[in-house]
XYZ file of C-alpha atoms in Angstrom:
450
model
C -62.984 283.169 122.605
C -61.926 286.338 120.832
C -62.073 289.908 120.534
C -63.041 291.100 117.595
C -60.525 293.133 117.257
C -58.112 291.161 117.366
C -59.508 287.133 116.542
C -58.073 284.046 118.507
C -54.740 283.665 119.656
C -52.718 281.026 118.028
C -54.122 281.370 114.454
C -52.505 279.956 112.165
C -52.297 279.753 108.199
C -54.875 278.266 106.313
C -55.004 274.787 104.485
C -54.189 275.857 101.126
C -55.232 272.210 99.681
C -58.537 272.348 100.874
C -59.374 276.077 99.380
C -61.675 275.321 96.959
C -62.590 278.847 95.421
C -61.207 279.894 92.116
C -57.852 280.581 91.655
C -58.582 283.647 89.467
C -59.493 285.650 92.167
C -55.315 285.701 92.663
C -54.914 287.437 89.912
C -57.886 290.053 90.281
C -55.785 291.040 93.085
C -53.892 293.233 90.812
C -56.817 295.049 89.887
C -59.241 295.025 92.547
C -58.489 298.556 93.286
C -60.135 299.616 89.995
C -63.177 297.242 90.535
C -66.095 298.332 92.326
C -67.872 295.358 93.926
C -71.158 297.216 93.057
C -70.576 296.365 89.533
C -69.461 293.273 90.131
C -72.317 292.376 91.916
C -74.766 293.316 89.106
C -72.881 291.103 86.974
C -73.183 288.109 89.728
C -75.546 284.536 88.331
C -77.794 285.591 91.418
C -78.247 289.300 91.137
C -80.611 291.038 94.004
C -82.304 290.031 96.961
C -85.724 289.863 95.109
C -84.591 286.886 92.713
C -86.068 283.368 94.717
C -82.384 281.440 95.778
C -83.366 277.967 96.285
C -85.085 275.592 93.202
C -86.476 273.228 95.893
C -86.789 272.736 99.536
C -84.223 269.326 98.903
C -82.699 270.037 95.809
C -78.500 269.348 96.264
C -77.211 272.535 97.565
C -73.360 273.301 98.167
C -72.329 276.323 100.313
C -68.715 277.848 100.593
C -68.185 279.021 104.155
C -64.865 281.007 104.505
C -63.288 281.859 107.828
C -60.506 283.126 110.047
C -58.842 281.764 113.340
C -56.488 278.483 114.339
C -56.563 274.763 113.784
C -58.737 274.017 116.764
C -61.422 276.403 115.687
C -61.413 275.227 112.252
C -61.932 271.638 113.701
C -64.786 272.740 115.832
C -66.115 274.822 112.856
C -65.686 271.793 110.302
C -67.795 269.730 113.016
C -70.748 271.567 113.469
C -71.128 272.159 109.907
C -71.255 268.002 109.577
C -73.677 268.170 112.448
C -76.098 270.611 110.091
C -75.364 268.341 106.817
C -76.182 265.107 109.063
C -79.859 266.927 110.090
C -80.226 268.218 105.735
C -78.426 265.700 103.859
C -78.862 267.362 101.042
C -76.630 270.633 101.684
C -72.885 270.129 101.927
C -70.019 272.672 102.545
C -66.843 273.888 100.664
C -65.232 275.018 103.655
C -61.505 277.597 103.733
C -59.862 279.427 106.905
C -56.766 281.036 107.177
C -55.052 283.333 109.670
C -56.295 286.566 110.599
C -53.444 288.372 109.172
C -54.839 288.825 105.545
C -58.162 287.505 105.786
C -59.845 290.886 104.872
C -57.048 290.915 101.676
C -58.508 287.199 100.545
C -62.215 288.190 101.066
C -61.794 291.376 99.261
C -60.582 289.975 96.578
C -62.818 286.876 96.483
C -65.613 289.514 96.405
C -64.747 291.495 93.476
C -63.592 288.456 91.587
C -67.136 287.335 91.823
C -65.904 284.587 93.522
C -67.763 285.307 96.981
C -68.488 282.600 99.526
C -72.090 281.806 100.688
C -71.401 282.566 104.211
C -68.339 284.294 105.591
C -67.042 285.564 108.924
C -66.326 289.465 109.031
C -65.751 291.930 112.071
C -67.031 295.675 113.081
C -63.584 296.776 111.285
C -65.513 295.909 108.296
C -68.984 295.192 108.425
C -70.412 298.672 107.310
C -67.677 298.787 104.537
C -69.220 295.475 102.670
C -72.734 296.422 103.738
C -72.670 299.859 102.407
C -71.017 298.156 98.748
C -74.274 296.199 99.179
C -71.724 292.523 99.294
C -73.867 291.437 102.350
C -77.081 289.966 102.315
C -80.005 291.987 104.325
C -81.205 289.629 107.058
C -84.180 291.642 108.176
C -86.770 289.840 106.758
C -85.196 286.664 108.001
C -85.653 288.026 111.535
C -88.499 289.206 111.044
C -90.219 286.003 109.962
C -87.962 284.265 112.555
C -86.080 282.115 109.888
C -83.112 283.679 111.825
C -84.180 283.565 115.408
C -83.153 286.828 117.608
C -85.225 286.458 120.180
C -82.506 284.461 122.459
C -79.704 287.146 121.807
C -79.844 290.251 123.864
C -80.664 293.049 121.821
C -78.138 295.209 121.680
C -76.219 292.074 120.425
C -77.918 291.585 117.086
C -78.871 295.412 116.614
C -74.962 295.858 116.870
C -75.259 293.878 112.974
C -77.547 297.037 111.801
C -75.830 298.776 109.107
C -78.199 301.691 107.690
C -81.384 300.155 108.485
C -80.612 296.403 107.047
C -79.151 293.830 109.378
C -75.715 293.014 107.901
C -74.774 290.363 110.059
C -75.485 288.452 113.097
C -73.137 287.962 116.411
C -71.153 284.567 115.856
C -70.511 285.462 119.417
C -70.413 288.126 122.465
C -67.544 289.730 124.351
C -66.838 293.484 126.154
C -64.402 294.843 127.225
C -62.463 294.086 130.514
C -59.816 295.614 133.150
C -57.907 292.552 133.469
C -55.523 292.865 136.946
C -52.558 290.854 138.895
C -55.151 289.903 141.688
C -51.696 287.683 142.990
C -49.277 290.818 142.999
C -52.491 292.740 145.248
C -52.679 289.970 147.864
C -49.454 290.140 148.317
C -48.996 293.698 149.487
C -52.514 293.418 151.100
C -54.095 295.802 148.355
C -57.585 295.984 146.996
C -58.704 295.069 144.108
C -60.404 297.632 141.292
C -64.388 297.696 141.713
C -66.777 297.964 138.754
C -68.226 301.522 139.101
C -64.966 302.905 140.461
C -64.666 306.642 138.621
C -61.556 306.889 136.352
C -60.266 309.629 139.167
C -60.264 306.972 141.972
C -59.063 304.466 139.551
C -56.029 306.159 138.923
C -55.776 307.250 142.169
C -55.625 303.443 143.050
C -52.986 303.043 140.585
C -51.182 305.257 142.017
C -51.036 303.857 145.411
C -50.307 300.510 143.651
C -46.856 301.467 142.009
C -45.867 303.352 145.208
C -46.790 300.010 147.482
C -45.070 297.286 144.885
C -42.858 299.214 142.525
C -44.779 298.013 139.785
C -46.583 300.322 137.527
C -50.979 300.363 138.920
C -51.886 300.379 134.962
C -51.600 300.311 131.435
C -51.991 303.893 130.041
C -54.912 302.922 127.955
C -54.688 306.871 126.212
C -53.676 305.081 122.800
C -56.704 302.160 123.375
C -59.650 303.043 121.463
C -62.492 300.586 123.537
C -61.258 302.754 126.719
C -61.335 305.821 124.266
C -64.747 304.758 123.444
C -65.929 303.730 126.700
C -64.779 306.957 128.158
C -66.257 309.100 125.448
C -70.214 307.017 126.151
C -69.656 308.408 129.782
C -69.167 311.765 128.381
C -72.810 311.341 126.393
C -70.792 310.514 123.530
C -69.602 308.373 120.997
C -67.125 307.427 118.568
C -69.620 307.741 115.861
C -72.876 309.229 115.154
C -74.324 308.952 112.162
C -71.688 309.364 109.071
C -69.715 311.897 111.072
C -67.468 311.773 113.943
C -69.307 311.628 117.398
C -66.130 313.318 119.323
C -64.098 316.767 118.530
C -60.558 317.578 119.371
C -61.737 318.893 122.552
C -62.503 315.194 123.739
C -59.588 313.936 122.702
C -57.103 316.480 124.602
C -59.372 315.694 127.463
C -58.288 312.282 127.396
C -55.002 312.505 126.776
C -54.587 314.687 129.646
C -55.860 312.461 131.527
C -53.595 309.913 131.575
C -50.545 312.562 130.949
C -51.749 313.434 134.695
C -52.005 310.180 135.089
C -48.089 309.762 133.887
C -46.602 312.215 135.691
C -48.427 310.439 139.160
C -46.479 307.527 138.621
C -49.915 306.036 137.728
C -48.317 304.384 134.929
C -45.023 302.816 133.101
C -42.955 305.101 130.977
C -43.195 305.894 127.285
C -41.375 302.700 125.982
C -43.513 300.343 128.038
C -46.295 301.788 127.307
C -45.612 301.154 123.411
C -45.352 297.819 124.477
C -48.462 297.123 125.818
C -50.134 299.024 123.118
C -48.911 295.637 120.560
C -52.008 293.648 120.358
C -50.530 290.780 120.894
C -51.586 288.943 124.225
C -48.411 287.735 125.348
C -47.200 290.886 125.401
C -50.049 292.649 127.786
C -48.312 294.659 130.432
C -50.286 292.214 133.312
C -48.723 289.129 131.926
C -45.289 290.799 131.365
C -45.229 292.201 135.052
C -44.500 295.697 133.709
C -48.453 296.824 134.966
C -51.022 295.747 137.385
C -53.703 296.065 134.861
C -54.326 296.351 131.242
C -57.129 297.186 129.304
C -58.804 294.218 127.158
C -61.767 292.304 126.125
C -62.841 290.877 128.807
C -62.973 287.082 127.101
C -59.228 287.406 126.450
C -58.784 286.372 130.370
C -58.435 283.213 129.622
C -55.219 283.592 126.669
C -53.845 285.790 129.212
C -53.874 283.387 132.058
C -51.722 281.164 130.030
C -49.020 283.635 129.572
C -48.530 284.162 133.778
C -48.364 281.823 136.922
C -50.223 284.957 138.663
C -53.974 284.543 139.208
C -55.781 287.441 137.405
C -59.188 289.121 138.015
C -61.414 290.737 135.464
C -63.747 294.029 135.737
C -65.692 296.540 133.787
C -63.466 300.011 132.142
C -63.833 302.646 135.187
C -66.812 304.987 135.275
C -70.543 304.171 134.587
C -70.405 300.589 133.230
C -73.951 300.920 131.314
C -71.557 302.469 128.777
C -70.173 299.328 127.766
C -72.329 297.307 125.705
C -72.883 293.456 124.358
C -70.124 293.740 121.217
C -70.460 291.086 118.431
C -66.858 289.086 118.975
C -67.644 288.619 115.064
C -70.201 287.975 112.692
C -71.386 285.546 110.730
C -73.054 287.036 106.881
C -74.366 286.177 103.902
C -73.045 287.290 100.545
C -76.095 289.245 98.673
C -75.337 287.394 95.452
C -75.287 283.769 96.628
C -77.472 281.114 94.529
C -78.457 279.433 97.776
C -79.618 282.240 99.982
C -82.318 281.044 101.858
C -80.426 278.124 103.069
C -77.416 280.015 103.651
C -79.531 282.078 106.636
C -80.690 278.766 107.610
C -77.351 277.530 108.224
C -76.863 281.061 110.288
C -79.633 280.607 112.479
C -78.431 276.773 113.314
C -74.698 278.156 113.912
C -76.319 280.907 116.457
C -79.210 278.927 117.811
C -78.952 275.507 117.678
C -78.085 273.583 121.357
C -75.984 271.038 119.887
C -73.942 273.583 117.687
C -73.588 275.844 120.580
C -71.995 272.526 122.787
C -69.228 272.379 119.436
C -68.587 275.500 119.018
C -68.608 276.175 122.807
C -66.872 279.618 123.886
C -64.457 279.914 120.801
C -66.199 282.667 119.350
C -67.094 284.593 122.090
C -69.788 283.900 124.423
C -72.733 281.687 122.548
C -74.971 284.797 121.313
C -77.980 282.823 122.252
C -78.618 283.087 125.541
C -80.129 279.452 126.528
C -77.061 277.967 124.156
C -74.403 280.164 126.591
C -76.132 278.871 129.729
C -75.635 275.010 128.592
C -72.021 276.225 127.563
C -71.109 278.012 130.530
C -72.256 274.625 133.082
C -70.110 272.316 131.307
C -66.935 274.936 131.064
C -64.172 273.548 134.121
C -61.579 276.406 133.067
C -61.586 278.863 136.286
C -60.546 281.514 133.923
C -63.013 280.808 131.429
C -66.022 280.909 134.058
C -64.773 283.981 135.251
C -64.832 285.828 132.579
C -68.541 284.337 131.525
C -69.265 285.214 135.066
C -68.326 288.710 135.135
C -70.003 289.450 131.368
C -73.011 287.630 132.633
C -72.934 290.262 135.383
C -72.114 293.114 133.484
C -75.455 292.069 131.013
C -77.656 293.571 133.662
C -75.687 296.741 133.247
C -75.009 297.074 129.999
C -76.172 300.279 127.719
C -77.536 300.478 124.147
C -75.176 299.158 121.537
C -73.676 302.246 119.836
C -73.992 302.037 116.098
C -71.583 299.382 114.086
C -68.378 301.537 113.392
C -67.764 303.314 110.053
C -65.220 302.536 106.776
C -62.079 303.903 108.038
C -62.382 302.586 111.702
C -59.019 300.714 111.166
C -57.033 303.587 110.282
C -58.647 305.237 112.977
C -57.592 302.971 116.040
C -54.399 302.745 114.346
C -53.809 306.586 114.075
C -55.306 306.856 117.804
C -52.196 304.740 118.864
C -49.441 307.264 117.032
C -51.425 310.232 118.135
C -51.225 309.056 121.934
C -47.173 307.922 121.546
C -46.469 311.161 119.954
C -48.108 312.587 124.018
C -46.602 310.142 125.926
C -43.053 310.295 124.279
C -43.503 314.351 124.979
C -42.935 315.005 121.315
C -46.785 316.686 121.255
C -48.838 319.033 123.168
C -52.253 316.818 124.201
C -53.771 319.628 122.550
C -51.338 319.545 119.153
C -51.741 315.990 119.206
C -55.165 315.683 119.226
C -55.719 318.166 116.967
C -53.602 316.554 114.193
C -55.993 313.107 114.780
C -59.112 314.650 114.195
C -58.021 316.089 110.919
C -56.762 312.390 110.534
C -60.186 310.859 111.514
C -62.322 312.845 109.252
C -60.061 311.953 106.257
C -60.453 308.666 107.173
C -64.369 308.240 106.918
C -65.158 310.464 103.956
């Protein structure tokens, strides 16, 4: 499984041999910037959503299905794709993955080339931005006529693919986030272990107590971490967007970072320079796995990648506070582009991916946990890795709990987590005022969604 934001570990790059879109989408690269995919849409074969897709029910139909993540993902991916083409004979794939790093360069261009695939994987870094240029096919009539079948996926989970009223994509998987600890290094010194529900006060209070007891830092100072950021702000009765505006002010934010600059100064946490180490997003480098912290702040399906970086046994909770703030996230999404010749079968293929038993048994936990919930019961029984059950454990837990999804995040969301990260460094290496600092991010934020 992955978190969105970031996909699996171990990706790797894509087989270049087996990309079968055009290669002239290479060279619109150079001028995608002064293409608007509106326009390009308009001049797509297909056109709108009104135009009928499909000639007949079992007329030869080829899909291109574009991806990210690693080898074994593509294998699983390639499989159940055979699995649907051995149930419709007549509807084969052109299937291409790569890497994460670049993906969102190669679909960008692919879209304003004209060049689109059928079906393509996208995240909540990106899903309003292609909805809102209209590249992604509304799905809303599909669900409501139950050719794409929601009524096995929690709702928050699919409503978390609502983009302005149209359903731009549905959950290729589930995750949330986690407080991932060293359960080993807390046996050891007879300690307990963090508690769902615990406030962020006793929290760091426990963290505290922690580095005094084993010399190691209680926790990751999550201040730069925009899920805690968000997390924390839904316990405030806010959000990290509302509407087309910002759902926080400055105020919020110097809260926060004075919270963990308390936090700091208790010994709560590591210093400056380890903290900029844990904020890297790679998973080898978490501060639990590194020994530097007793915690860090994750996605709670990235227990499993973790485990394989330490000999330590690790345990997995909600964020502190009230965890009805957290929600069920889409890991990723699967969409449709709104100009493909084969739309109708294109959703079908969706629905089978999400819903289908014998899919969900391929695909297994890769993705996040199986959206559908009977599929991620017959997933979860035949699963044998501890650290794989415990984290479907604990998010099967946490579903009882869980609040409304908050709406899908804005364009600009990337530069926003990133700028939250040199906004909290610039607090934590005492080079800004919490105040100053979050003042400058704001200014930063709203730049970055107009």
């Amino acid at each position: 499984m992955h978190p969105a934001t970031p996909p699996m570990a171990d990706e790797r790059a894509a087989h270049d041999h087996r990309t079968l879109f055009s290669r002239r989408g290479l060279i619109s690269r150079l001028v995608a910037t002064a293409i608007t995919i509106p326009l390009v849409l308009g001049a797509a074969a297909c056109g709108g959503e009104d135009e009928p897709s499909d000639s007949a029910p079992n007329a030869p139909v080829e899909l291109s299905v574009f991806w990210w993540g690693g080898e074994a993902r593509a294998k699983l991916t390639e499989d159940a794709l055979a699995l649907y083409t051995s149930k419709h004979p007549n509807v084969t794939f052109k299937k291409t993955w790569q890497a994460n790093q670049g993906y969102f360069d190669k679909l960008a261009t692919l879209t304003a080339s004209g060049d689109a695939p059928d079906i393509f994987q996208i995240d909540d870094n990106f899903l309003t931005e292609y909805a809102s240029r209209n590249v992604t096919l509304d799905l809303t009539s599909y669900k409501d006529d139950k050719k794409l079948d929601v009524t096995k996926l929690p709702e928050s989970l699919w409503q978390y693919g609502v983009v302005d009223g149209k359903l731009a994509g549905i959950a290729g998987g589930e995750n949330t986030q986690g407080l991932v600890y060293n359960k080993t290094l807390l046996q050891k010194h007879n300690l307990p272990e963090p508690t769902t529900g615990m406030s962020w006060a006793d929290f760091i209070t426990w963290a505290e107590n922690v580095s005094k007891v084993t010399k190691v830092p209680g926790t990751m100072d999550p201040s730069a971490d925009y899920k805690a950021f968000w997390v924390w702000l839904r316990q405030q009765n806010k959000d990290l967007y509302k509407g087309k505006e910002l759902g926080f002010t400055a105020d919020d934010v110097t809260k926060w970072f004075e919270l963990w600059k308390g936090a700091r100064d208790r010994g709560a946490t590591p210093t400056a320079d380890v903290i900029h180490e844990g904020n890297a997003t790679d998973i080898t480098k978490q501060l639990v796995v590194t020994g530097k912290a007793a915690t860090s702040f994750v996605w709670a399906n990235q227990l499993p990648e973790l485990k394989k970086a330490t000999k330590d046994e690790l345990g997995v909770v909600a964020y502190p506070g009230d965890p009805s703030a957290q929600w069920a996230r889409a890991a990723l999404y699967y969409s449709v582009f709104r100009g493909s010749e084969h739309k109708d079968v294109a959703v079908d293929v969706l629905n089978f991916l999400v819903n289908d038993p014998e899919a969900g048994k391929i695909l297994g936990t890769d993705r996040g946990l199986p959206s559908n919930l009977d599929v991620r019961k017959s997933v979860s029984e035949a699963v044998t890795d501890p650290a794989m059950k415990l984290s479907i454990a604990v998010e099967t837990e946490l579903a009882a709990k869980f609040g409304p999804s908050p709406q899908v995040p804005l364009k600009g969301h990337s530069k926003i987590r990133a700028e939250l990260i040199k906004a909290a460094e610039e607090v934590q290496y005492g080079r800004q005022t919490p105040s100053a600092s979050a003042a400058a991010f704001l200014e930063i934020c709203k730049s970055a969604i107009a």
